[in-house]
């Protein structure tokens, strides 16, 4: 059996500043660990050799969800279970709360964190499309200072992000939505629990004051491209239109036309395209009934 001979360093600071100092010293020679639910699987599969660990588990500041003026700040170490049960997340970001509830199993939801889901950057990461749909920004810190990056710019490929070795993701920042914001979350997989998504869709629609005219709509999908994506053509098509005049089938078709998924063991390209259209229509119908059946007025 393979023997590890290099001594390991395990560091678990209590303050963000200490963690940043450690990261600046070690750079690529240390691996940040949050819940370990992605990292330890990759480690035991020998996907890479890790000798030094920076564990974030003692940094209390990273475990808070707090409202700050017109935005909410979610600490990177907030677990899926916390997201699922937080009253603020349920109230303002139901799509995110439902997506967290759909992750893995209770054990995984108790350990896995929002920060780990983001930095792992799997195209199938369940929180990514909801975060993009709520216009999330990520706070990245290093000893050199802070960078706030929109979710859309953070992901650059499967398991690839712009995060540098000396940077830590500390917070996820979401603008507080207006009262007339509606959302829908759909995850398609081969069974209900413990499943990697074949396709995910997060649709968030903000209505104008009349509660009928679409002010802004974001349609974001996971598992259909190397990164989570927003279908911007749908946003353009819906903005300023009365919800009851929208052609749901046409919007579903736009989603189908704009994605180019791959074939893999979870589904073929054609299957994903067909399903994308159907779930877009379902999501629009769900929003229609949530905002009082705009379509029938
Ligand atoms: C059985 C099982 C079922 C699963 N089911 C699902 C599922 O249904 N949906 C889903 O989306 N995922 C699922 N996952 C994957 C995983 O649980 C999630 O992606 C989880 O959110 C990862 O978080 P973590 O805290 O465990 O990350 P870790 O494994 O600790 O870290 C993941 C990566 O992020 C980096 N990292 C973590 N936090 C930070 C930070 N703050 N700053 C910088 N870098 C950081 C680490 O260095 C590592 O590269 C499953 C995993 C398992 C084992």
GROMACS .gro file of C-alpha atoms and ligand atoms in nm:
model
  350
    1UNK     CA    1   0.000   0.000   0.000
    2UNK     CA    2   0.113   0.355  -0.077
    3UNK     CA    3   0.275   0.519   0.231
    4UNK     CA    4   0.258   0.895   0.290
    5UNK     CA    5   0.604   1.003   0.407
    6UNK     CA    6   0.579   1.384   0.399
    7UNK     CA    7   0.469   1.526   0.739
    8UNK     CA    8   0.129   1.696   0.733
    9UNK     CA    9   0.040   2.032   0.881
   10UNK     CA   10  -0.315   2.075   1.005
   11UNK     CA   11  -0.406   2.433   1.089
   12UNK     CA   12  -0.744   2.545   1.223
   13UNK     CA   13  -0.733   2.917   1.308
   14UNK     CA   14  -1.013   3.104   1.486
   15UNK     CA   15  -0.989   3.429   1.292
   16UNK     CA   16  -1.018   3.516   0.924
   17UNK     CA   17  -0.703   3.730   0.947
   18UNK     CA   18  -0.500   3.430   1.069
   19UNK     CA   19  -0.637   3.214   0.787
   20UNK     CA   20  -0.537   3.476   0.530
   21UNK     CA   21  -0.187   3.495   0.676
   22UNK     CA   22  -0.153   3.116   0.652
   23UNK     CA   23  -0.279   3.118   0.291
   24UNK     CA   24  -0.029   3.388   0.194
   25UNK     CA   25   0.256   3.184   0.342
   26UNK     CA   26   0.164   2.846   0.196
   27UNK     CA   27  -0.006   2.945  -0.133
   28UNK     CA   28  -0.063   2.632  -0.344
   29UNK     CA   29   0.098   2.411  -0.077
   30UNK     CA   30  -0.209   2.415   0.145
   31UNK     CA   31  -0.568   2.309   0.087
   32UNK     CA   32  -0.864   2.486   0.244
   33UNK     CA   33  -1.115   2.244   0.395
   34UNK     CA   34  -1.473   2.335   0.489
   35UNK     CA   35  -1.713   2.039   0.533
   36UNK     CA   36  -1.482   1.806   0.337
   37UNK     CA   37  -1.772   1.639   0.153
   38UNK     CA   38  -1.618   1.711  -0.189
   39UNK     CA   39  -1.255   1.742  -0.089
   40UNK     CA   40  -1.221   1.418   0.107
   41UNK     CA   41  -1.385   1.216  -0.170
   42UNK     CA   42  -1.132   1.364  -0.416
   43UNK     CA   43  -0.849   1.306  -0.167
   44UNK     CA   44  -0.931   0.941  -0.111
   45UNK     CA   45  -0.964   0.897  -0.488
   46UNK     CA   46  -0.603   1.027  -0.504
   47UNK     CA   47  -0.703   1.307  -0.738
   48UNK     CA   48  -0.425   1.508  -0.579
   49UNK     CA   49  -0.172   1.490  -0.297
   50UNK     CA   50  -0.239   1.718   0.000
   51UNK     CA   51   0.011   1.765   0.280
   52UNK     CA   52  -0.115   2.078   0.449
   53UNK     CA   53  -0.470   2.155   0.554
   54UNK     CA   54  -0.632   2.482   0.649
   55UNK     CA   55  -0.957   2.396   0.826
   56UNK     CA   56  -1.214   2.678   0.850
   57UNK     CA   57  -1.431   2.504   1.111
   58UNK     CA   58  -1.329   2.729   1.405
   59UNK     CA   59  -1.397   3.062   1.233
   60UNK     CA   60  -1.733   3.161   1.380
   61UNK     CA   61  -1.763   3.471   1.163
   62UNK     CA   62  -1.797   3.249   0.855
   63UNK     CA   63  -2.103   3.070   0.996
   64UNK     CA   64  -2.345   3.366   1.014
   65UNK     CA   65  -2.636   3.467   0.797
   66UNK     CA   66  -2.705   3.838   0.852
   67UNK     CA   67  -2.908   4.113   0.695
   68UNK     CA   68  -2.699   4.424   0.640
   69UNK     CA   69  -2.899   4.721   0.508
   70UNK     CA   70  -3.036   4.619   0.168
   71UNK     CA   71  -2.851   4.291   0.135
   72UNK     CA   72  -2.798   3.959   0.307
   73UNK     CA   73  -2.452   3.824   0.382
   74UNK     CA   74  -2.413   3.448   0.406
   75UNK     CA   75  -2.089   3.320   0.559
   76UNK     CA   76  -1.900   3.070   0.344
   77UNK     CA   77  -1.917   2.807   0.624
   78UNK     CA   78  -2.297   2.816   0.644
   79UNK     CA   79  -2.416   2.458   0.590
   80UNK     CA   80  -2.693   2.342   0.360
   81UNK     CA   81  -2.896   2.247   0.668
   82UNK     CA   82  -2.864   2.605   0.796
   83UNK     CA   83  -2.971   2.747   0.459
   84UNK     CA   84  -3.267   2.512   0.451
   85UNK     CA   85  -3.390   2.607   0.798
   86UNK     CA   86  -3.307   2.981   0.809
   87UNK     CA   87  -3.627   3.190   0.828
   88UNK     CA   88  -3.459   3.477   0.639
   89UNK     CA   89  -3.349   3.250   0.355
   90UNK     CA   90  -3.694   3.091   0.337
   91UNK     CA   91  -3.859   3.434   0.329
   92UNK     CA   92  -3.635   3.618   0.085
   93UNK     CA   93  -3.467   3.340  -0.117
   94UNK     CA   94  -3.701   3.037  -0.125
   95UNK     CA   95  -3.534   2.898  -0.437
   96UNK     CA   96  -3.201   2.881  -0.251
   97UNK     CA   97  -3.364   2.725   0.054
   98UNK     CA   98  -3.534   2.457  -0.159
   99UNK     CA   99  -3.213   2.384  -0.350
  100UNK     CA  100  -3.025   2.337  -0.021
  101UNK     CA  101  -3.299   2.100   0.098
  102UNK     CA  102  -3.248   1.889  -0.217
  103UNK     CA  103  -2.875   1.834  -0.160
  104UNK     CA  104  -2.749   1.482  -0.081
  105UNK     CA  105  -2.873   1.342   0.248
  106UNK     CA  106  -2.912   1.484   0.601
  107UNK     CA  107  -2.549   1.393   0.678
  108UNK     CA  108  -2.421   1.578   0.372
  109UNK     CA  109  -2.644   1.878   0.442
  110UNK     CA  110  -2.513   1.898   0.799
  111UNK     CA  111  -2.149   1.907   0.688
  112UNK     CA  112  -2.146   2.050   0.335
  113UNK     CA  113  -2.122   2.427   0.307
  114UNK     CA  114  -2.231   2.692   0.062
  115UNK     CA  115  -1.867   2.803   0.023
  116UNK     CA  116  -1.756   2.448  -0.062
  117UNK     CA  117  -2.036   2.408  -0.317
  118UNK     CA  118  -1.927   2.733  -0.485
  119UNK     CA  119  -1.549   2.681  -0.485
  120UNK     CA  120  -1.581   2.317  -0.591
  121UNK     CA  121  -1.756   2.464  -0.900
  122UNK     CA  122  -1.910   2.142  -1.027
  123UNK     CA  123  -2.145   2.223  -1.317
  124UNK     CA  124  -2.395   2.009  -1.120
  125UNK     CA  125  -2.352   2.202  -0.791
  126UNK     CA  126  -2.710   2.259  -0.677
  127UNK     CA  127  -2.669   2.605  -0.522
  128UNK     CA  128  -2.500   2.766  -0.821
  129UNK     CA  129  -2.799   2.834  -1.048
  130UNK     CA  130  -3.010   2.972  -0.758
  131UNK     CA  131  -2.725   3.200  -0.650
  132UNK     CA  132  -2.689   3.337  -1.004
  133UNK     CA  133  -3.065   3.382  -1.030
  134UNK     CA  134  -3.059   3.596  -0.712
  135UNK     CA  135  -2.772   3.805  -0.853
  136UNK     CA  136  -2.518   3.686  -0.596
  137UNK     CA  137  -2.175   3.836  -0.547
  138UNK     CA  138  -1.885   3.667  -0.371
  139UNK     CA  139  -1.649   3.836  -0.125
  140UNK     CA  140  -1.294   3.713  -0.178
  141UNK     CA  141  -1.033   3.811   0.079
  142UNK     CA  142  -0.655   3.788   0.085
  143UNK     CA  143  -0.393   3.975   0.286
  144UNK     CA  144  -0.381   4.220  -0.006
  145UNK     CA  145  -0.748   4.313   0.040
  146UNK     CA  146  -1.100   4.244  -0.075
  147UNK     CA  147  -1.257   4.168  -0.411
  148UNK     CA  148  -1.632   4.147  -0.472
  149UNK     CA  149  -1.705   3.934  -0.777
  150UNK     CA  150  -2.042   3.863  -0.943
  151UNK     CA  151  -2.125   3.490  -0.950
  152UNK     CA  152  -2.133   3.504  -1.329
  153UNK     CA  153  -1.765   3.603  -1.345
  154UNK     CA  154  -1.648   3.360  -1.077
  155UNK     CA  155  -1.700   3.031  -1.264
  156UNK     CA  156  -1.475   2.974  -1.565
  157UNK     CA  157  -1.507   2.599  -1.633
  158UNK     CA  158  -1.591   2.265  -1.474
  159UNK     CA  159  -1.426   2.280  -1.129
  160UNK     CA  160  -1.246   2.602  -1.232
  161UNK     CA  161  -1.293   2.944  -1.078
  162UNK     CA  162  -1.102   3.270  -1.067
  163UNK     CA  163  -1.018   3.215  -0.696
  164UNK     CA  164  -0.644   3.249  -0.638
  165UNK     CA  165  -0.452   3.023  -0.394
  166UNK     CA  166  -0.405   3.309  -0.147
  167UNK     CA  167  -0.773   3.405  -0.150
  168UNK     CA  168  -1.052   3.285   0.074
  169UNK     CA  169  -1.420   3.301  -0.012
  170UNK     CA  170  -1.565   3.460   0.301
  171UNK     CA  171  -1.919   3.574   0.217
  172UNK     CA  172  -2.193   3.540  -0.037
  173UNK     CA  173  -2.383   3.865  -0.081
  174UNK     CA  174  -2.738   3.876  -0.216
  175UNK     CA  175  -2.946   4.192  -0.268
  176UNK     CA  176  -3.273   4.183  -0.069
  177UNK     CA  177  -3.547   4.121  -0.325
  178UNK     CA  178  -3.869   4.323  -0.344
  179UNK     CA  179  -4.190   4.177  -0.200
  180UNK     CA  180  -4.314   4.100  -0.551
  181UNK     CA  181  -4.033   3.855  -0.630
  182UNK     CA  182  -4.131   3.499  -0.717
  183UNK     CA  183  -3.917   3.196  -0.779
  184UNK     CA  184  -3.916   2.839  -0.891
  185UNK     CA  185  -3.656   2.564  -0.837
  186UNK     CA  186  -3.654   2.241  -1.035
  187UNK     CA  187  -3.394   1.965  -1.003
  188UNK     CA  188  -3.410   1.664  -1.231
  189UNK     CA  189  -3.218   1.352  -1.135
  190UNK     CA  190  -3.254   0.978  -1.158
  191UNK     CA  191  -3.401   0.944  -0.809
  192UNK     CA  192  -3.508   1.172  -0.527
  193UNK     CA  193  -3.223   1.155  -0.274
  194UNK     CA  194  -2.843   1.142  -0.297
  195UNK     CA  195  -2.834   1.220  -0.664
  196UNK     CA  196  -2.619   1.441  -0.883
  197UNK     CA  197  -2.847   1.661  -1.090
  198UNK     CA  198  -2.904   1.582  -1.457
  199UNK     CA  199  -3.031   1.936  -1.496
  200UNK     CA  200  -3.133   2.217  -1.261
  201UNK     CA  201  -3.330   2.534  -1.320
  202UNK     CA  202  -3.373   2.840  -1.101
  203UNK     CA  203  -3.613   3.106  -1.223
  204UNK     CA  204  -3.653   3.431  -1.028
  205UNK     CA  205  -3.904   3.690  -1.150
  206UNK     CA  206  -3.952   4.036  -1.002
  207UNK     CA  207  -4.282   4.204  -1.086
  208UNK     CA  208  -4.343   4.578  -1.105
  209UNK     CA  209  -4.581   4.749  -0.857
  210UNK     CA  210  -4.891   4.630  -1.046
  211UNK     CA  211  -4.777   4.272  -0.971
  212UNK     CA  212  -4.834   4.182  -1.339
  213UNK     CA  213  -4.560   4.351  -1.539
  214UNK     CA  214  -4.225   4.174  -1.532
  215UNK     CA  215  -3.953   4.405  -1.403
  216UNK     CA  216  -3.670   4.154  -1.421
  217UNK     CA  217  -3.643   3.779  -1.474
  218UNK     CA  218  -3.339   3.558  -1.439
  219UNK     CA  219  -3.338   3.204  -1.577
  220UNK     CA  220  -3.033   3.009  -1.463
  221UNK     CA  221  -2.947   2.647  -1.532
  222UNK     CA  222  -2.698   2.395  -1.402
  223UNK     CA  223  -2.556   2.079  -1.564
  224UNK     CA  224  -2.614   2.205  -1.917
  225UNK     CA  225  -2.278   2.378  -1.975
  226UNK     CA  226  -1.925   2.382  -1.822
  227UNK     CA  227  -2.047   2.646  -1.573
  228UNK     CA  228  -2.389   2.748  -1.443
  229UNK     CA  229  -2.546   2.982  -1.699
  230UNK     CA  230  -2.812   3.247  -1.730
  231UNK     CA  231  -3.027   3.254  -2.045
  232UNK     CA  232  -3.015   3.629  -2.102
  233UNK     CA  233  -3.244   3.617  -2.407
  234UNK     CA  234  -3.528   3.516  -2.175
  235UNK     CA  235  -3.458   3.815  -1.952
  236UNK     CA  236  -3.482   4.048  -2.254
  237UNK     CA  237  -3.797   3.879  -2.381
  238UNK     CA  238  -3.978   3.902  -2.046
  239UNK     CA  239  -3.874   4.250  -1.925
  240UNK     CA  240  -4.154   4.505  -1.938
  241UNK     CA  241  -4.413   4.248  -2.056
  242UNK     CA  242  -4.735   4.162  -1.884
  243UNK     CA  243  -4.690   3.815  -1.734
  244UNK     CA  244  -5.032   3.712  -1.869
  245UNK     CA  245  -4.921   3.789  -2.224
  246UNK     CA  246  -4.612   3.572  -2.215
  247UNK     CA  247  -4.595   3.268  -2.437
  248UNK     CA  248  -4.456   3.002  -2.201
  249UNK     CA  249  -4.391   2.756  -2.486
  250UNK     CA  250  -4.188   3.019  -2.672
  251UNK     CA  251  -3.980   3.093  -2.361
  252UNK     CA  252  -3.924   2.720  -2.308
  253UNK     CA  253  -3.810   2.693  -2.668
  254UNK     CA  254  -3.559   2.976  -2.618
  255UNK     CA  255  -3.409   2.788  -2.323
  256UNK     CA  256  -3.389   2.470  -2.529
  257UNK     CA  257  -3.225   2.651  -2.822
  258UNK     CA  258  -2.971   2.841  -2.615
  259UNK     CA  259  -2.818   2.551  -2.423
  260UNK     CA  260  -2.563   2.305  -2.562
  261UNK     CA  261  -2.535   2.030  -2.304
  262UNK     CA  262  -2.317   1.722  -2.347
  263UNK     CA  263  -2.402   1.353  -2.338
  264UNK     CA  264  -2.294   1.184  -2.015
  265UNK     CA  265  -2.397   0.896  -1.793
  266UNK     CA  266  -2.675   1.104  -1.639
  267UNK     CA  267  -2.846   1.197  -1.968
  268UNK     CA  268  -2.802   1.264  -2.337
  269UNK     CA  269  -2.777   1.607  -2.496
  270UNK     CA  270  -3.118   1.564  -2.660
  271UNK     CA  271  -3.279   1.452  -2.334
  272UNK     CA  272  -3.139   1.754  -2.150
  273UNK     CA  273  -3.262   1.993  -2.422
  274UNK     CA  274  -3.615   1.847  -2.416
  275UNK     CA  275  -3.626   1.853  -2.038
  276UNK     CA  276  -3.493   2.210  -2.022
  277UNK     CA  277  -3.788   2.331  -2.229
  278UNK     CA  278  -4.041   2.141  -2.019
  279UNK     CA  279  -3.905   2.254  -1.684
  280UNK     CA  280  -3.894   2.616  -1.800
  281UNK     CA  281  -4.265   2.593  -1.883
  282UNK     CA  282  -4.333   2.427  -1.547
  283UNK     CA  283  -4.138   2.698  -1.364
  284UNK     CA  284  -4.335   2.975  -1.539
  285UNK     CA  285  -4.661   2.802  -1.448
  286UNK     CA  286  -4.551   2.775  -1.086
  287UNK     CA  287  -4.473   3.147  -1.074
  288UNK     CA  288  -4.804   3.222  -1.240
  289UNK     CA  289  -4.996   3.048  -0.966
  290UNK     CA  290  -4.774   3.195  -0.692
  291UNK     CA  291  -4.846   3.552  -0.802
  292UNK     CA  292  -5.219   3.495  -0.808
  293UNK     CA  293  -5.271   3.342  -1.150
  294UNK     CA  294  -5.162   3.645  -1.358
  295UNK     CA  295  -5.225   3.447  -1.674
  296UNK     CA  296  -5.599   3.412  -1.619
  297UNK     CA  297  -5.673   3.776  -1.546
  298LIG     C1  298  -2.277   1.149  -0.086
  298LIG     C2  299  -2.267   1.289  -0.142
  298LIG     C3  300  -2.382   1.350  -0.195
  298LIG     C4  301  -2.373   1.479  -0.247
  298LIG     N1  302  -2.489   1.535  -0.300
  298LIG     C5  303  -2.483   1.658  -0.355
  298LIG     C6  304  -2.600   1.717  -0.412
  298LIG     O1  305  -2.708   1.660  -0.414
  298LIG     N2  306  -2.588   1.841  -0.464
  298LIG     C7  307  -2.469   1.911  -0.465
  298LIG     O2  308  -2.464   2.023  -0.514
  298LIG     N3  309  -2.357   1.856  -0.409
  298LIG     C8  310  -2.361   1.734  -0.355
  298LIG     N4  311  -2.247   1.678  -0.301
  298LIG     C9  312  -2.122   1.752  -0.305
  298LIG    C10  313  -2.089   1.836  -0.177
  298LIG     O3  314  -2.152   1.784  -0.065
  298LIG    C11  315  -2.125   1.984  -0.192
  298LIG     O4  316  -2.065   2.041  -0.306
  298LIG    C12  317  -2.082   2.064  -0.068
  298LIG     O5  318  -2.148   2.188  -0.069
  298LIG    C13  319  -1.932   2.089  -0.058
  298LIG     O6  320  -1.907   2.166   0.058
  298LIG     P1  321  -1.794   2.128   0.164
  298LIG     O7  322  -1.805   2.228   0.272
  298LIG     O8  323  -1.803   1.988   0.203
  298LIG     O9  324  -1.665   2.155   0.074
  298LIG     P2  325  -1.519   2.092   0.088
  298LIG    O10  326  -1.519   1.952   0.038
  298LIG    O11  327  -1.461   2.116   0.221
  298LIG    O12  328  -1.442   2.186  -0.017
  298LIG    C14  329  -1.473   2.184  -0.155
  298LIG    C15  330  -1.372   2.274  -0.229
  298LIG    O13  331  -1.392   2.411  -0.193
  298LIG    C16  332  -1.273   2.467  -0.135
  298LIG     N5  333  -1.324   2.558  -0.031
  298LIG    C17  334  -1.423   2.529   0.057
  298LIG     N6  335  -1.456   2.639   0.126
  298LIG    C18  336  -1.376   2.740   0.081
  298LIG    C19  337  -1.363   2.879   0.114
  298LIG     N7  338  -1.444   2.937   0.205
  298LIG     N8  339  -1.271   2.953   0.048
  298LIG    C20  340  -1.191   2.894  -0.045
  298LIG     N9  341  -1.199   2.763  -0.081
  298LIG    C21  342  -1.290   2.688  -0.019
  298LIG    C22  343  -1.192   2.348  -0.089
  298LIG    O14  344  -1.053   2.378  -0.087
  298LIG    C23  345  -1.226   2.244  -0.196
  298LIG    O15  346  -1.150   2.267  -0.311
  298LIG    C24  347  -2.251   1.549  -0.246
  298LIG    C25  348  -2.137   1.488  -0.189
  298LIG    C26  349  -2.144   1.360  -0.139
  298LIG    C27  350  -2.020   1.297  -0.081
   0.00000   0.00000   0.00000
